[in-house]
Short mmCIF file of C-alpha atoms in Angstrom, two decimals:
data_model
loop_
_atom_site.label_atom_id
_atom_site.label_comp_id
_atom_site.label_asym_id
_atom_site.label_seq_id
_atom_site.Cartn_x
_atom_site.Cartn_y
_atom_site.Cartn_z
CA MET A 1 7.88 -18.75 41.23
CA LYS A 2 3.60 -19.94 40.88
CA GLU A 3 2.17 -21.22 37.94
CA SER A 4 -0.42 -17.96 37.87
CA GLU A 5 2.18 -15.75 37.79
CA ALA A 6 4.41 -17.36 35.01
CA LEU A 7 1.17 -17.01 33.52
CA ALA A 8 0.82 -13.47 34.14
CA ALA A 9 4.55 -12.60 33.19
CA LEU A 10 4.16 -14.73 29.61
CA ALA A 11 0.70 -13.28 29.09
CA GLY A 12 2.63 -9.75 29.64
CA MET A 13 5.76 -9.85 27.33
CA GLY A 14 3.03 -11.20 24.29
CA ILE A 15 1.12 -8.73 24.73
CA MET A 16 4.19 -6.49 24.88
CA VAL A 17 4.75 -8.01 21.74
CA LEU A 18 2.35 -8.10 19.89
CA VAL A 19 2.38 -3.40 21.00
CA VAL A 20 5.80 -3.51 19.56
CA VAL A 21 4.62 -5.05 15.57
CA GLY A 22 2.12 -2.98 15.99
CA ALA A 23 3.92 0.09 16.79
CA LEU A 24 7.22 -2.05 13.94
CA VAL A 25 3.72 -2.25 11.47
CA LEU A 26 1.89 1.49 11.33
CA ALA A 27 5.00 3.12 10.98
CA VAL A 28 5.55 0.38 8.07
CA SER A 29 2.22 1.78 6.85
CA ILE A 30 2.68 5.66 6.96
CA PHE A 31 6.10 5.13 4.60
CA TYR A 32 4.59 2.61 2.29
CA PHE A 33 1.09 5.06 2.64
CA LEU A 34 3.69 8.11 2.56
CA THR A 35 5.16 6.74 -0.88
CA LEU A 36 0.90 6.15 -2.14
CA HIS A 37 0.45 9.36 -2.05
CA GLN A 38 3.01 11.16 -3.32
CA THR A 39 2.91 9.04 -6.20
CA MET A 40 -0.79 10.10 -7.14
CA ASN A 41 0.17 13.39 -6.39
CA ALA A 42 2.69 13.14 -9.40
CA VAL A 43 0.64 12.02 -11.53
CA GLY A 44 -1.26 14.68 -13.27
CA GLU A 45 -4.47 16.52 -13.06
CA THR A 46 -5.92 16.15 -16.01
CA HIS A 47 -5.25 11.95 -15.22
CA ARG A 48 -5.79 11.74 -11.30
CA PRO A 49 -8.84 10.84 -10.47
CA LEU A 50 -8.66 11.75 -6.59
CA ALA A 51 -6.37 13.88 -4.39
CA GLY A 52 -3.68 11.69 -3.04
CA GLY A 53 -4.43 12.60 0.51
CA LEU A 54 -7.10 10.84 0.75
CA ILE A 55 -4.95 6.95 0.58
CA TRP A 56 -4.81 8.26 4.41
CA LEU A 57 -7.96 6.81 5.29
CA ALA A 58 -6.33 3.18 3.93
CA LEU A 59 -5.87 3.79 8.42
CA ILE A 60 -9.65 3.86 9.74
CA PRO A 61 -10.00 0.46 10.87
CA GLY A 62 -12.54 -2.24 8.39
CA LEU A 63 -13.32 0.34 5.57
CA GLY A 64 -9.72 1.00 5.27
CA LEU A 65 -8.51 -1.26 3.60
CA VAL A 66 -11.41 -1.97 1.38
CA TRP A 67 -10.61 1.51 0.47
CA TYR A 68 -7.21 0.98 -0.10
CA MET A 69 -7.57 -1.98 -2.39
CA ILE A 70 -8.72 0.55 -4.89
CA TYR A 71 -6.91 3.53 -4.54
CA ILE A 72 -4.28 1.33 -5.16
CA LEU A 73 -6.51 -0.40 -8.50
CA LEU A 74 -6.66 3.73 -9.21
CA LEU A 75 -3.42 4.54 -9.14
CA SER A 76 -2.14 1.70 -11.47
CA SER A 77 -5.43 3.20 -13.62
CA ALA A 78 -4.04 6.79 -13.19
CA LEU A 79 -0.52 6.58 -13.68
CA ARG A 80 -1.45 4.35 -16.98
CA LYS A 81 -2.59 7.20 -18.94
CA GLU A 82 0.09 9.68 -17.69
CA LEU A 83 2.19 7.31 -18.43
CA ALA A 84 0.58 6.67 -22.25
CA GLN A 85 0.24 10.78 -22.44
CA ARG A 86 3.72 11.73 -22.23
CA GLN A 87 4.72 8.73 -24.03
CA LEU A 88 6.97 7.07 -21.01
CA PRO A 89 7.21 3.06 -20.59
CA GLY A 90 5.37 1.46 -17.69
CA ASP A 91 1.47 -0.43 -17.90
CA GLY A 92 1.75 1.79 -14.66
CA GLY A 93 1.89 -1.02 -12.16
CA PHE A 94 -1.57 -2.51 -12.56
CA GLY A 95 -0.95 -5.71 -13.19
CA ILE A 96 1.63 -5.67 -9.42
CA SER A 97 -1.51 -3.85 -8.76
CA LEU A 98 -4.19 -6.21 -8.81
CA ALA A 99 -2.25 -9.02 -7.83
CA LEU A 100 -2.31 -8.04 -4.60
CA VAL A 101 -5.87 -6.75 -3.77
CA ILE A 102 -6.59 -10.74 -5.10
CA LEU A 103 -4.21 -11.97 -2.89
CA GLN A 104 -5.29 -9.82 -0.07
CA VAL A 105 -8.38 -10.97 -0.29
CA LEU A 106 -7.29 -14.63 -0.02
CA CYS A 107 -5.62 -13.95 3.12
CA PHE A 108 -8.63 -13.76 4.41
CA ILE A 109 -9.60 -16.75 3.14
CA PRO A 110 -8.89 -19.00 6.13
CA TYR A 111 -6.44 -21.77 5.53
CA VAL A 112 -6.41 -20.77 1.61
CA ASN A 113 -4.35 -17.59 3.86
CA LEU A 114 -1.87 -19.95 5.25
CA LEU A 115 -1.06 -19.73 1.35
CA ALA A 116 -2.01 -16.03 0.45
CA ALA A 117 0.30 -15.07 3.59
CA LEU A 118 4.33 -15.26 1.98
CA PRO A 119 2.98 -13.95 -1.81
CA ALA A 120 0.73 -11.27 -0.84
CA LEU A 121 3.86 -10.03 1.24
CA ALA A 122 6.45 -10.03 -1.20
CA LEU A 123 3.99 -8.50 -4.03
CA TRP A 124 3.33 -5.96 -1.40
CA ILE A 125 7.17 -5.58 -1.65
CA ALA A 126 7.20 -5.26 -4.73
CA HIS A 127 4.97 -3.23 -5.92
CA TRP A 128 5.61 -1.03 -3.42
CA VAL A 129 8.78 -0.38 -5.26
CA LYS A 130 7.27 -0.05 -8.18
CA MET A 131 5.61 2.97 -6.78
CA ALA A 132 8.19 4.52 -6.09
CA GLY A 133 10.09 4.21 -9.51
CA TYR A 134 6.89 5.27 -10.75
CA ARG A 135 7.46 8.60 -8.25
CA ARG A 136 10.51 9.61 -9.12
CA LEU A 137 9.59 9.05 -13.44
CA LEU A 138 6.57 11.51 -13.06
CA GLN A 139 8.18 13.89 -10.05
CA PRO A 140 11.44 15.64 -12.02
CA ALA A 141 8.50 16.18 -15.24
CA GLN A 142 6.17 17.53 -13.06
CA ALA A 143 8.84 20.20 -10.98
CA ALA A 144 9.65 20.93 -15.06
CA LEU A 145 6.14 21.57 -16.03
CA ALA A 146 6.02 23.38 -12.60
CA ALA A 147 8.53 26.25 -14.24
#
């Protein structure tokens, strides 16, 4: 095999790896956004600042990241109000949402991103778990209110 053929094969495998990793990231993001969507819909209409389905705008390249950051802060604020009204424990995850937004912004600064990437990933997972917990906490109450 010539050197140019080996480089072409290596480049082809690299592209395939990027496509597979990109598809996995997209699939995980869809499940995460679905959790955020359902959590926003579990908040009562009086405290819901916007429709839950608007999280899907975060899939738009570029501006979607900014929208995502705004959305999770609005969601946490709405959760805090809803939990206070229902006299349920919790702060709505505002602290973890704010920390996640800050770490994600730091991930765009060269060299700082090397330090911020792993904590941002860990906090993102913790945020997902916390939002799913709030959704489970609020959804049974929503079903009881509708009955």
